[in-house]
């Protein structure tokens, strides 16, 4: 079952890349470097770097699916530009570059007032 979950994770994250036996791997498709590190049997730390942009976060294997979990951070040229926190796939809050934090309820309320395709949050 663990092998199936790992295969599912790698397929979803890396769009069909081959599962390597190492605990961490680095791939470089499309000018991006993706590094996966197994933190526990059900938690994977992901770091994606493309030119000046780096994103880091965690995926949780849950009920044979993959969900964001814990903190996710986006940096541009080494400066933190965005942060978010997830609890088992559910967005808890999002921190805007201006430092203001928005809860999932804030975002849902704003979408209802002014729906826009430019604000996309899982």
Tab-separated table of C-alpha atoms in Angstrom, residues 7-117:
chain	number	residue	atom	x	y	z
A	7	UNK	CA	3.577	6.089	-6.858
A	8	UNK	CA	0.408	8.157	-6.725
A	9	UNK	CA	2.269	11.067	-5.145
A	10	UNK	CA	5.109	11.044	-7.652
A	11	UNK	CA	2.710	10.728	-10.587
A	12	UNK	CA	0.601	13.626	-9.400
A	13	UNK	CA	3.499	15.896	-8.474
A	14	UNK	CA	5.829	15.132	-11.319
A	15	UNK	CA	3.356	14.179	-14.041
A	16	UNK	CA	4.445	10.640	-14.673
A	17	UNK	CA	8.094	10.763	-13.688
A	18	UNK	CA	9.767	7.525	-12.654
A	19	UNK	CA	9.857	6.567	-8.994
A	20	UNK	CA	13.460	6.420	-7.832
A	21	UNK	CA	14.502	4.366	-4.807
A	22	UNK	CA	16.120	7.333	-3.041
A	23	UNK	CA	14.335	9.057	-0.181
A	24	UNK	CA	14.813	12.438	-1.875
A	25	UNK	CA	15.184	13.214	-5.525
A	26	UNK	CA	15.738	16.225	-7.716
A	27	UNK	CA	14.295	16.528	-11.215
A	28	UNK	CA	14.674	19.391	-13.653
A	29	UNK	CA	11.851	19.456	-16.199
A	30	UNK	CA	10.665	22.732	-17.723
A	31	UNK	CA	13.479	24.807	-16.174
A	32	UNK	CA	12.214	23.981	-12.665
A	33	UNK	CA	13.975	21.994	-9.974
A	34	UNK	CA	11.691	19.888	-7.798
A	35	UNK	CA	13.045	18.295	-4.637
A	36	UNK	CA	10.995	15.838	-2.601
A	37	UNK	CA	11.977	14.735	0.897
A	38	UNK	CA	9.986	12.169	2.841
A	39	UNK	CA	9.510	13.591	6.356
A	40	UNK	CA	7.428	10.605	7.484
A	41	UNK	CA	5.650	7.744	5.700
A	42	UNK	CA	2.689	10.047	5.019
A	43	UNK	CA	4.299	13.522	4.754
A	44	UNK	CA	6.450	14.851	1.896
A	45	UNK	CA	8.321	18.167	1.865
A	46	UNK	CA	8.363	19.717	-1.613
A	47	UNK	CA	10.667	22.483	-2.847
A	48	UNK	CA	10.186	23.854	-6.371
A	49	UNK	CA	12.644	26.388	-7.791
A	50	UNK	CA	12.380	28.088	-11.173
A	51	UNK	CA	14.767	30.932	-11.897
A	52	UNK	CA	14.155	33.533	-9.152
A	53	UNK	CA	11.015	31.886	-7.705
A	54	UNK	CA	11.037	29.222	-4.972
A	55	UNK	CA	8.011	27.532	-3.431
A	56	UNK	CA	8.193	25.215	-0.432
A	57	UNK	CA	5.481	23.239	1.311
A	58	UNK	CA	4.211	19.850	2.410
A	59	UNK	CA	1.915	17.210	0.952
A	60	UNK	CA	0.070	14.725	3.129
A	61	UNK	CA	-0.953	11.287	1.894
A	62	UNK	CA	-4.498	10.889	3.164
A	63	UNK	CA	-7.135	8.331	2.188
A	64	UNK	CA	-5.159	7.432	-0.947
A	65	UNK	CA	-5.080	11.057	-2.092
A	66	UNK	CA	-2.569	13.882	-1.863
A	67	UNK	CA	-3.449	17.105	-0.039
A	68	UNK	CA	-1.528	20.215	0.952
A	69	UNK	CA	-0.733	20.287	4.637
A	70	UNK	CA	1.130	22.707	6.881
A	71	UNK	CA	2.866	25.846	5.724
A	72	UNK	CA	3.485	26.792	2.099
A	73	UNK	CA	5.757	29.712	1.270
A	74	UNK	CA	6.646	31.482	-1.982
A	75	UNK	CA	9.858	33.505	-2.352
A	76	UNK	CA	10.930	35.763	-5.217
A	77	UNK	CA	14.629	36.620	-5.385
A	78	UNK	CA	14.980	35.393	-1.803
A	79	UNK	CA	12.231	37.666	-0.455
A	80	UNK	CA	9.112	36.060	1.023
A	81	UNK	CA	6.208	37.093	-1.185
A	82	UNK	CA	3.328	34.849	-0.103
A	83	UNK	CA	2.547	32.305	2.604
A	84	UNK	CA	-0.363	30.003	3.355
A	85	UNK	CA	-1.323	27.373	5.875
A	86	UNK	CA	-3.317	24.224	5.145
A	87	UNK	CA	-4.844	21.658	7.466
A	88	UNK	CA	-5.318	18.339	5.671
A	89	UNK	CA	-6.060	20.060	2.371
A	90	UNK	CA	-8.217	22.863	3.751
A	91	UNK	CA	-6.851	26.399	3.473
A	92	UNK	CA	-6.644	28.023	6.918
A	93	UNK	CA	-5.113	31.361	5.996
A	94	UNK	CA	-3.189	33.176	3.270
A	95	UNK	CA	-0.656	35.939	3.923
A	96	UNK	CA	-0.502	38.654	1.270
A	97	UNK	CA	2.838	40.307	0.390
A	98	UNK	CA	1.654	43.420	2.273
A	99	UNK	CA	1.730	41.311	5.453
A	100	UNK	CA	-2.040	41.134	5.910
A	101	UNK	CA	-3.399	37.676	6.668
A	102	UNK	CA	-6.689	36.478	5.179
A	103	UNK	CA	-8.627	33.492	6.504
A	104	UNK	CA	-10.402	31.027	4.237
A	105	UNK	CA	-13.691	32.694	5.249
A	106	UNK	CA	-12.314	36.128	4.243
A	107	UNK	CA	-11.373	34.814	0.799
A	108	UNK	CA	-14.726	33.079	0.313
A	109	UNK	CA	-16.574	36.245	1.328
A	110	UNK	CA	-14.468	38.366	-1.069
A	111	UNK	CA	-15.100	35.943	-3.930
A	112	UNK	CA	-18.833	36.254	-3.296
A	113	UNK	CA	-18.682	40.058	-3.442
A	114	UNK	CA	-16.393	40.316	-6.458
A	115	UNK	CA	-15.786	36.954	-8.144
A	116	UNK	CA	-12.632	37.102	-10.213
A	117	UNK	CA	-10.707	34.349	-11.977
